[in-house]
PDB file of C-alpha atoms in Angstrom:
ATOM      1  CA  ASP A   1     -25.693  11.783 -54.811  1.00  0.00           C
ATOM      2  CA  SER A   2     -21.923  12.005 -55.373  1.00  0.00           C
ATOM      3  CA  GLY A   3     -21.495  15.036 -53.106  1.00  0.00           C
ATOM      4  CA  VAL A   4     -20.168  17.131 -55.999  1.00  0.00           C
ATOM      5  CA  THR A   5     -22.387  20.079 -56.871  1.00  0.00           C
ATOM      6  CA  GLN A   6     -22.437  22.098 -60.059  1.00  0.00           C
ATOM      7  CA  THR A   7     -24.294  25.281 -60.926  1.00  0.00           C
ATOM      8  CA  PRO A   8     -26.088  26.208 -63.010  1.00  0.00           C
ATOM      9  CA  LYS A   9     -27.756  23.066 -64.322  1.00  0.00           C
ATOM     10  CA  HIS A  10     -28.596  24.660 -67.644  1.00  0.00           C
ATOM     11  CA  LEU A  11     -27.178  27.698 -69.400  1.00  0.00           C
ATOM     12  CA  ILE A  12     -28.339  29.200 -72.678  1.00  0.00           C
ATOM     13  CA  THR A  13     -26.340  32.025 -74.189  1.00  0.00           C
ATOM     14  CA  ALA A  14     -25.327  33.583 -77.494  1.00  0.00           C
ATOM     15  CA  THR A  15     -22.167  33.343 -79.558  1.00  0.00           C
ATOM     16  CA  GLY A  16     -19.433  35.700 -78.446  1.00  0.00           C
ATOM     17  CA  GLN A  17     -20.586  35.743 -74.829  1.00  0.00           C
ATOM     18  CA  ARG A  18     -18.744  34.660 -71.696  1.00  0.00           C
ATOM     19  CA  VAL A  19     -20.038  32.293 -69.014  1.00  0.00           C
ATOM     20  CA  THR A  20     -18.816  30.909 -65.705  1.00  0.00           C
ATOM     21  CA  LEU A  21     -19.547  27.406 -64.480  1.00  0.00           C
ATOM     22  CA  ARG A  22     -19.158  26.612 -60.820  1.00  0.00           C
ATOM     23  CA  CYS A  23     -18.241  23.405 -59.015  1.00  0.00           C
ATOM     24  CA  SER A  24     -18.082  22.501 -55.326  1.00  0.00           C
ATOM     25  CA  PRO A  25     -16.126  19.308 -54.639  1.00  0.00           C
ATOM     26  CA  ARG A  26     -16.966  16.604 -52.106  1.00  0.00           C
ATOM     27  CA  SER A  27     -16.062  17.492 -48.566  1.00  0.00           C
ATOM     28  CA  GLY A  28     -12.366  16.804 -48.019  1.00  0.00           C
ATOM     29  CA  ASP A  29     -11.467  16.366 -51.699  1.00  0.00           C
ATOM     30  CA  LEU A  30      -8.506  18.441 -52.812  1.00  0.00           C
ATOM     31  CA  SER A  31      -8.534  17.704 -56.552  1.00  0.00           C
ATOM     32  CA  VAL A  32     -11.042  19.096 -59.017  1.00  0.00           C
ATOM     33  CA  TYR A  33     -11.286  18.106 -62.679  1.00  0.00           C
ATOM     34  CA  TRP A  34     -13.254  19.531 -65.580  1.00  0.00           C
ATOM     35  CA  TYR A  35     -14.499  17.453 -68.516  1.00  0.00           C
ATOM     36  CA  GLN A  36     -16.451  18.313 -71.641  1.00  0.00           C
ATOM     37  CA  GLN A  37     -18.918  15.922 -73.276  1.00  0.00           C
ATOM     38  CA  SER A  38     -20.114  16.881 -76.742  1.00  0.00           C
ATOM     39  CA  LEU A  39     -22.962  15.075 -78.493  1.00  0.00           C
ATOM     40  CA  ASP A  40     -22.374  11.309 -78.670  1.00  0.00           C
ATOM     41  CA  GLN A  41     -18.793  11.703 -77.511  1.00  0.00           C
ATOM     42  CA  GLY A  42     -16.959  10.437 -74.497  1.00  0.00           C
ATOM     43  CA  LEU A  43     -15.861  12.817 -71.795  1.00  0.00           C
ATOM     44  CA  GLN A  44     -12.829  14.880 -72.780  1.00  0.00           C
ATOM     45  CA  PHE A  45     -10.493  15.984 -70.012  1.00  0.00           C
ATOM     46  CA  LEU A  46      -9.981  19.724 -69.851  1.00  0.00           C
ATOM     47  CA  ILE A  47      -8.022  20.598 -66.736  1.00  0.00           C
ATOM     48  CA  GLN A  48      -7.201  19.516 -63.165  1.00  0.00           C
ATOM     49  CA  TYR A  49      -6.540  21.562 -60.053  1.00  0.00           C
ATOM     50  CA  TYR A  50      -5.091  20.270 -56.817  1.00  0.00           C
ATOM     51  CA  ASN A  51      -5.372  22.377 -53.670  1.00  0.00           C
ATOM     52  CA  GLY A  52      -5.499  25.599 -55.647  1.00  0.00           C
ATOM     53  CA  GLU A  53      -2.748  24.803 -58.140  1.00  0.00           C
ATOM     54  CA  GLU A  54      -3.105  23.708 -61.738  1.00  0.00           C
ATOM     55  CA  ARG A  55      -1.850  20.124 -61.982  1.00  0.00           C
ATOM     56  CA  ALA A  56      -2.711  18.853 -65.458  1.00  0.00           C
ATOM     57  CA  LYS A  57      -4.062  20.253 -68.693  1.00  0.00           C
ATOM     58  CA  GLY A  58      -5.865  18.471 -71.492  1.00  0.00           C
ATOM     59  CA  ASN A  59      -7.123  19.810 -74.794  1.00  0.00           C
ATOM     60  CA  ILE A  60      -8.474  22.979 -73.249  1.00  0.00           C
ATOM     61  CA  LEU A  61      -8.980  25.880 -75.625  1.00  0.00           C
ATOM     62  CA  GLU A  62      -7.224  29.171 -74.933  1.00  0.00           C
ATOM     63  CA  ARG A  63     -10.680  30.790 -74.689  1.00  0.00           C
ATOM     64  CA  PHE A  64     -11.330  28.597 -71.635  1.00  0.00           C
ATOM     65  CA  SER A  65      -9.764  29.066 -68.226  1.00  0.00           C
ATOM     66  CA  ALA A  66     -10.300  27.702 -64.754  1.00  0.00           C
ATOM     67  CA  GLN A  67      -9.286  28.327 -61.191  1.00  0.00           C
ATOM     68  CA  GLN A  68      -9.650  26.730 -57.794  1.00  0.00           C
ATOM     69  CA  PHE A  69     -10.255  28.973 -54.821  1.00  0.00           C
ATOM     70  CA  PRO A  70      -9.001  28.663 -51.205  1.00  0.00           C
ATOM     71  CA  ASP A  71     -12.300  27.051 -50.164  1.00  0.00           C
ATOM     72  CA  LEU A  72     -11.564  24.466 -52.933  1.00  0.00           C
ATOM     73  CA  HIS A  73     -14.520  25.298 -55.145  1.00  0.00           C
ATOM     74  CA  SER A  74     -13.650  25.745 -58.788  1.00  0.00           C
ATOM     75  CA  GLU A  75     -14.884  27.839 -61.678  1.00  0.00           C
ATOM     76  CA  LEU A  76     -14.566  27.206 -65.395  1.00  0.00           C
ATOM     77  CA  ASN A  77     -14.700  30.340 -67.522  1.00  0.00           C
ATOM     78  CA  LEU A  78     -15.659  30.059 -71.177  1.00  0.00           C
ATOM     79  CA  SER A  79     -15.303  33.163 -73.335  1.00  0.00           C
ATOM     80  CA  SER A  80     -15.927  34.204 -76.958  1.00  0.00           C
ATOM     81  CA  LEU A  81     -18.369  31.334 -77.116  1.00  0.00           C
ATOM     82  CA  GLU A  82     -18.939  29.501 -80.379  1.00  0.00           C
ATOM     83  CA  LEU A  83     -21.730  27.168 -81.458  1.00  0.00           C
ATOM     84  CA  GLY A  84     -19.351  24.219 -81.111  1.00  0.00           C
ATOM     85  CA  ASP A  85     -18.901  24.925 -77.397  1.00  0.00           C
ATOM     86  CA  SER A  86     -22.418  23.629 -76.772  1.00  0.00           C
ATOM     87  CA  ALA A  87     -21.890  20.563 -74.591  1.00  0.00           C
ATOM     88  CA  LEU A  88     -22.244  19.052 -71.157  1.00  0.00           C
ATOM     89  CA  TYR A  89     -19.541  20.207 -68.781  1.00  0.00           C
ATOM     90  CA  PHE A  90     -18.786  17.923 -65.858  1.00  0.00           C
ATOM     91  CA  CYS A  91     -16.796  18.592 -62.773  1.00  0.00           C
ATOM     92  CA  ALA A  92     -15.297  15.750 -60.767  1.00  0.00           C
ATOM     93  CA  SER A  93     -13.425  15.661 -57.496  1.00  0.00           C
ATOM     94  CA  SER A  94     -11.131  13.217 -55.757  1.00  0.00           C
ATOM     95  CA  PRO A  95      -9.217  13.115 -52.497  1.00  0.00           C
ATOM     96  CA  GLY A  96      -5.990  13.748 -54.372  1.00  0.00           C
ATOM     97  CA  LEU A  97      -4.175  10.888 -52.685  1.00  0.00           C
ATOM     98  CA  ALA A  98      -0.432  10.625 -53.086  1.00  0.00           C
ATOM     99  CA  GLY A  99       0.439   8.186 -55.845  1.00  0.00           C
ATOM    100  CA  GLY A 100      -2.863   8.809 -57.580  1.00  0.00           C
ATOM    101  CA  ARG A 101      -3.517   5.285 -58.762  1.00  0.00           C
ATOM    102  CA  SER A 102      -6.608   4.554 -56.725  1.00  0.00           C
ATOM    103  CA  ASP A 103      -7.698   8.174 -56.531  1.00  0.00           C
ATOM    104  CA  THR A 104     -11.270   7.661 -57.730  1.00  0.00           C
ATOM    105  CA  GLN A 105     -13.010  10.630 -59.315  1.00  0.00           C
ATOM    106  CA  TYR A 106     -16.617  11.391 -58.373  1.00  0.00           C
ATOM    107  CA  PHE A 107     -18.675  13.410 -60.812  1.00  0.00           C
ATOM    108  CA  GLY A 108     -21.204  16.175 -60.410  1.00  0.00           C
ATOM    109  CA  PRO A 109     -24.489  16.274 -62.350  1.00  0.00           C
ATOM    110  CA  GLY A 110     -23.067  18.541 -65.049  1.00  0.00           C
ATOM    111  CA  THR A 111     -23.954  21.869 -66.623  1.00  0.00           C
ATOM    112  CA  ARG A 112     -25.615  21.780 -70.027  1.00  0.00           C
ATOM    113  CA  LEU A 113     -24.399  24.741 -72.066  1.00  0.00           C
ATOM    114  CA  THR A 114     -26.290  25.745 -75.191  1.00  0.00           C
ATOM    115  CA  VAL A 115     -24.784  28.429 -77.416  1.00  0.00           C
ATOM    116  CA  LEU A 116     -27.242  29.920 -79.907  1.00  0.00           C
TER     117      LEU A 116
ATOM    118  CA  ASP B   1      -6.834   9.516 -81.860  1.00  0.00           C
ATOM    119  CA  GLN B   2      -9.243   7.466 -79.731  1.00  0.00           C
ATOM    120  CA  GLN B   3      -7.064   5.742 -77.150  1.00  0.00           C
ATOM    121  CA  VAL B   4     -10.005   4.054 -75.425  1.00  0.00           C
ATOM    122  CA  LYS B   5     -12.621   2.471 -77.651  1.00  0.00           C
ATOM    123  CA  GLN B   6     -16.036   1.049 -76.948  1.00  0.00           C
ATOM    124  CA  ASN B   7     -17.037  -0.365 -80.311  1.00  0.00           C
ATOM    125  CA  SER B   8     -20.595  -1.301 -79.400  1.00  0.00           C
ATOM    126  CA  PRO B   9     -22.722   1.820 -79.054  1.00  0.00           C
ATOM    127  CA  SER B  10     -25.631  -0.194 -77.687  1.00  0.00           C
ATOM    128  CA  LEU B  11     -26.494  -3.549 -76.149  1.00  0.00           C
ATOM    129  CA  SER B  12     -29.820  -5.123 -75.274  1.00  0.00           C
ATOM    130  CA  VAL B  13     -30.030  -7.941 -72.706  1.00  0.00           C
ATOM    131  CA  GLN B  14     -32.905  -9.741 -71.038  1.00  0.00           C
ATOM    132  CA  GLU B  15     -33.409  -9.355 -67.309  1.00  0.00           C
ATOM    133  CA  GLY B  16     -31.590 -12.073 -65.388  1.00  0.00           C
ATOM    134  CA  ARG B  17     -29.071 -12.759 -68.149  1.00  0.00           C
ATOM    135  CA  ILE B  18     -25.430 -11.696 -68.294  1.00  0.00           C
ATOM    136  CA  SER B  19     -24.454  -8.324 -69.778  1.00  0.00           C
ATOM    137  CA  ILE B  20     -20.944  -8.088 -71.218  1.00  0.00           C
ATOM    138  CA  LEU B  21     -19.602  -4.661 -72.129  1.00  0.00           C
ATOM    139  CA  ASN B  22     -16.279  -4.443 -73.922  1.00  0.00           C
ATOM    140  CA  CYS B  23     -13.526  -1.872 -74.080  1.00  0.00           C
ATOM    141  CA  ASP B  24     -10.234  -1.767 -75.989  1.00  0.00           C
ATOM    142  CA  TYR B  25      -7.301   0.545 -75.472  1.00  0.00           C
ATOM    143  CA  THR B  26      -4.220   1.399 -77.471  1.00  0.00           C
ATOM    144  CA  ASN B  27      -1.966   3.188 -74.993  1.00  0.00           C
ATOM    145  CA  SER B  28       0.306   0.645 -73.284  1.00  0.00           C
ATOM    146  CA  MET B  29       1.086   3.209 -70.559  1.00  0.00           C
ATOM    147  CA  PHE B  30      -2.427   2.887 -69.126  1.00  0.00           C
ATOM    148  CA  ASP B  31      -2.208   1.050 -65.804  1.00  0.00           C
ATOM    149  CA  TYR B  32      -5.547   1.698 -64.128  1.00  0.00           C
ATOM    150  CA  PHE B  33      -8.996   1.211 -65.579  1.00  0.00           C
ATOM    151  CA  LEU B  34     -12.443   2.245 -64.385  1.00  0.00           C
ATOM    152  CA  TRP B  35     -16.053   1.750 -65.373  1.00  0.00           C
ATOM    153  CA  TYR B  36     -18.652   4.447 -64.863  1.00  0.00           C
ATOM    154  CA  LYS B  37     -22.416   4.251 -65.287  1.00  0.00           C
ATOM    155  CA  LYS B  38     -24.423   7.247 -66.435  1.00  0.00           C
ATOM    156  CA  TYR B  39     -28.148   7.842 -66.276  1.00  0.00           C
ATOM    157  CA  PRO B  40     -29.736  10.668 -68.328  1.00  0.00           C
ATOM    158  CA  ALA B  41     -29.425  14.119 -66.729  1.00  0.00           C
ATOM    159  CA  GLU B  42     -26.932  12.817 -64.152  1.00  0.00           C
ATOM    160  CA  GLY B  43     -23.172  12.717 -63.913  1.00  0.00           C
ATOM    161  CA  PRO B  44     -21.193   9.483 -64.337  1.00  0.00           C
ATOM    162  CA  THR B  45     -21.216   7.229 -61.271  1.00  0.00           C
ATOM    163  CA  PHE B  46     -18.162   5.170 -60.405  1.00  0.00           C
ATOM    164  CA  LEU B  47     -18.827   1.410 -60.602  1.00  0.00           C
ATOM    165  CA  ILE B  48     -15.656  -0.618 -60.398  1.00  0.00           C
ATOM    166  CA  SER B  49     -11.971  -0.369 -61.210  1.00  0.00           C
ATOM    167  CA  ILE B  50      -8.976  -2.599 -61.847  1.00  0.00           C
ATOM    168  CA  SER B  51      -5.252  -2.126 -61.644  1.00  0.00           C
ATOM    169  CA  SER B  52      -3.006  -3.490 -64.381  1.00  0.00           C
ATOM    170  CA  ILE B  53      -1.384  -5.827 -61.856  1.00  0.00           C
ATOM    171  CA  LYS B  54      -4.647  -7.780 -61.650  1.00  0.00           C
ATOM    172  CA  ASP B  55      -6.698  -9.594 -64.269  1.00  0.00           C
ATOM    173  CA  LYS B  56     -10.011  -9.653 -62.434  1.00  0.00           C
ATOM    174  CA  ASN B  57     -11.884  -7.588 -59.871  1.00  0.00           C
ATOM    175  CA  GLU B  58     -15.305  -8.408 -58.520  1.00  0.00           C
ATOM    176  CA  ASP B  59     -17.864  -6.335 -56.627  1.00  0.00           C
ATOM    177  CA  GLY B  60     -21.260  -7.931 -56.160  1.00  0.00           C
ATOM    178  CA  ARG B  61     -22.943  -8.382 -59.520  1.00  0.00           C
ATOM    179  CA  PHE B  62     -20.148  -6.536 -61.317  1.00  0.00           C
ATOM    180  CA  THR B  63     -16.870  -8.105 -62.468  1.00  0.00           C
ATOM    181  CA  VAL B  64     -14.198  -6.467 -64.568  1.00  0.00           C
ATOM    182  CA  PHE B  65     -11.702  -8.575 -66.509  1.00  0.00           C
ATOM    183  CA  LEU B  66      -8.442  -7.211 -67.896  1.00  0.00           C
ATOM    184  CA  ASN B  67      -6.417  -8.840 -70.679  1.00  0.00           C
ATOM    185  CA  LYS B  68      -3.254  -6.765 -70.907  1.00  0.00           C
ATOM    186  CA  SER B  69      -1.737  -8.643 -73.835  1.00  0.00           C
ATOM    187  CA  ALA B  70      -4.860  -7.953 -75.891  1.00  0.00           C
ATOM    188  CA  LYS B  71      -5.306  -4.466 -74.411  1.00  0.00           C
ATOM    189  CA  HIS B  72      -8.895  -5.381 -73.696  1.00  0.00           C
ATOM    190  CA  LEU B  73     -11.175  -5.162 -70.708  1.00  0.00           C
ATOM    191  CA  SER B  74     -14.737  -6.183 -70.155  1.00  0.00           C
ATOM    192  CA  LEU B  75     -17.448  -5.541 -67.595  1.00  0.00           C
ATOM    193  CA  HIS B  76     -19.761  -8.419 -66.715  1.00  0.00           C
ATOM    194  CA  ILE B  77     -23.069  -7.778 -64.975  1.00  0.00           C
ATOM    195  CA  VAL B  78     -24.754 -10.883 -63.575  1.00  0.00           C
ATOM    196  CA  PRO B  79     -27.692 -11.047 -63.258  1.00  0.00           C
ATOM    197  CA  SER B  80     -28.760  -7.999 -65.258  1.00  0.00           C
ATOM    198  CA  GLN B  81     -31.573  -5.921 -63.794  1.00  0.00           C
ATOM    199  CA  PRO B  82     -33.804  -3.257 -65.392  1.00  0.00           C
ATOM    200  CA  GLY B  83     -32.156  -0.618 -63.172  1.00  0.00           C
ATOM    201  CA  ASP B  84     -28.856  -1.375 -64.899  1.00  0.00           C
ATOM    202  CA  SER B  85     -30.163   0.285 -68.074  1.00  0.00           C
ATOM    203  CA  ALA B  86     -27.797   3.209 -68.571  1.00  0.00           C
ATOM    204  CA  VAL B  87     -24.765   4.306 -70.572  1.00  0.00           C
ATOM    205  CA  TYR B  88     -21.529   2.655 -69.437  1.00  0.00           C
ATOM    206  CA  PHE B  89     -18.201   4.381 -69.933  1.00  0.00           C
ATOM    207  CA  CYS B  90     -14.817   2.731 -69.787  1.00  0.00           C
ATOM    208  CA  ALA B  91     -11.964   5.004 -68.635  1.00  0.00           C
ATOM    209  CA  ALA B  92      -8.218   4.580 -68.333  1.00  0.00           C
ATOM    210  CA  ARG B  93      -5.361   6.342 -66.607  1.00  0.00           C
ATOM    211  CA  SER B  94      -1.578   6.154 -66.625  1.00  0.00           C
ATOM    212  CA  THR B  95       0.408   6.875 -63.488  1.00  0.00           C
ATOM    213  CA  GLY B  96       2.608   9.439 -65.202  1.00  0.00           C
ATOM    214  CA  THR B  97      -0.248  11.730 -66.169  1.00  0.00           C
ATOM    215  CA  ALA B  98      -1.494  12.661 -62.722  1.00  0.00           C
ATOM    216  CA  SER B  99      -5.110  11.604 -62.538  1.00  0.00           C
ATOM    217  CA  LYS B 100      -6.298  12.477 -66.030  1.00  0.00           C
ATOM    218  CA  LEU B 101      -8.908   9.969 -67.225  1.00  0.00           C
ATOM    219  CA  THR B 102      -9.295   9.031 -70.876  1.00  0.00           C
ATOM    220  CA  PHE B 103     -12.843   7.905 -71.624  1.00  0.00           C
ATOM    221  CA  GLY B 104     -14.414   5.726 -74.271  1.00  0.00           C
ATOM    222  CA  THR B 105     -17.536   6.914 -76.075  1.00  0.00           C
ATOM    223  CA  GLY B 106     -19.860   4.707 -74.037  1.00  0.00           C
ATOM    224  CA  THR B 107     -22.191   1.748 -74.546  1.00  0.00           C
ATOM    225  CA  ARG B 108     -25.901   2.144 -73.951  1.00  0.00           C
ATOM    226  CA  LEU B 109     -27.208  -0.935 -72.109  1.00  0.00           C
ATOM    227  CA  GLN B 110     -30.909  -1.725 -72.235  1.00  0.00           C
ATOM    228  CA  VAL B 111     -32.124  -4.472 -69.899  1.00  0.00           C
ATOM    229  CA  THR B 112     -35.503  -5.733 -71.025  1.00  0.00           C
ATOM    230  CA  LEU B 113     -38.151  -7.579 -69.002  1.00  0.00           C
TER     231      LEU B 113
END
């Protein structure tokens, strides 16, 4: 158990809908990351938050947005869903140490999103 | 553009033998490398990492080797155990990009009895 929790575990929805994925980081971790894993692909970095502020952005679609709240949990919002958005979405957290080099990321169990 | 490549999608090894998983990268700015293991229906689990200032890092049965000139790293598991059967992801990071990790597509390791 990494200490990172994600809800829900599974989500099935229709095209055009909007969903919210939730992540609670490990106790004490300030950084939260979101990754997307499509079928047979590696994990693709979407976005990072550090202590409530956006720190880095990857290839995140404009239809997707995220935020980190004062209690450090994070939510990833996916809107106008398309079939191609079906994927595993992972959240990771890290202490957010200065320098960043050895700031190991610990992953949650993921949310499997299916868009029909 | 796949900056981190794991060219072997699968590998089968007998229990007790050595497993060698390979990873190549193209971005010379990468200076920190990690290996994660992933079981079905679980998130990736951190295994071992190596900084670009080293060429080897060892942790129990797991050793990672880094060849910077060849832009190649490998994970050695000795001896391999059935519980090691999982998908292994190589990931890389460069200091200038905060903590963003770039992942390979993974190698599925099967350790047989």
